[in-house]
């Protein structure tokens, strides 16, 4: 629970915990039968979730590593692709190894950016509600491989599966 309220999902929990630096939040964690309360002070944390470069020995290949999916990851990814293309890259490596995920929205936005009109994913809730996420009729049309490993999870898997299922890259 966050401030006494149960989040609906991971994205909801993150948005409930996230807030203005210096404000307080109470997080309740249940471990087995024990319930523990934590009174936390929010702090501003800057993280870069996207790193990229041109491969030294193959300047036509751009390397993009996404370490987590946070607010703005999709914009940073698009900027990386644009910059790498301006440097002459025509092929791309998307590295999602050891990416434990994060917010689903940025991964869906990246899939939307990379894919033509198609289904990205569907989400089924306990109450039987299904939400389908589709890509619009645009595509970055990149020649791409996607690197994953046993620590690739959550939002990274959503992106990987969407790219693989829609034949937009080799995993």
XYZ file of C-alpha atoms in Angstrom, residues 18-23 41-47:
13
model
C 6.586 9.236 -7.333
C 6.071 12.818 -6.265
C 7.650 16.138 -5.534
C 11.089 15.974 -3.896
C 10.940 16.677 -0.168
C 7.417 15.343 0.319
C 11.055 11.189 2.022
C 10.879 11.611 -1.734
C 14.097 12.705 -3.424
C 14.913 13.768 -6.949
C 16.786 10.975 -8.697
C 18.154 11.397 -12.189
C 18.784 8.289 -14.193
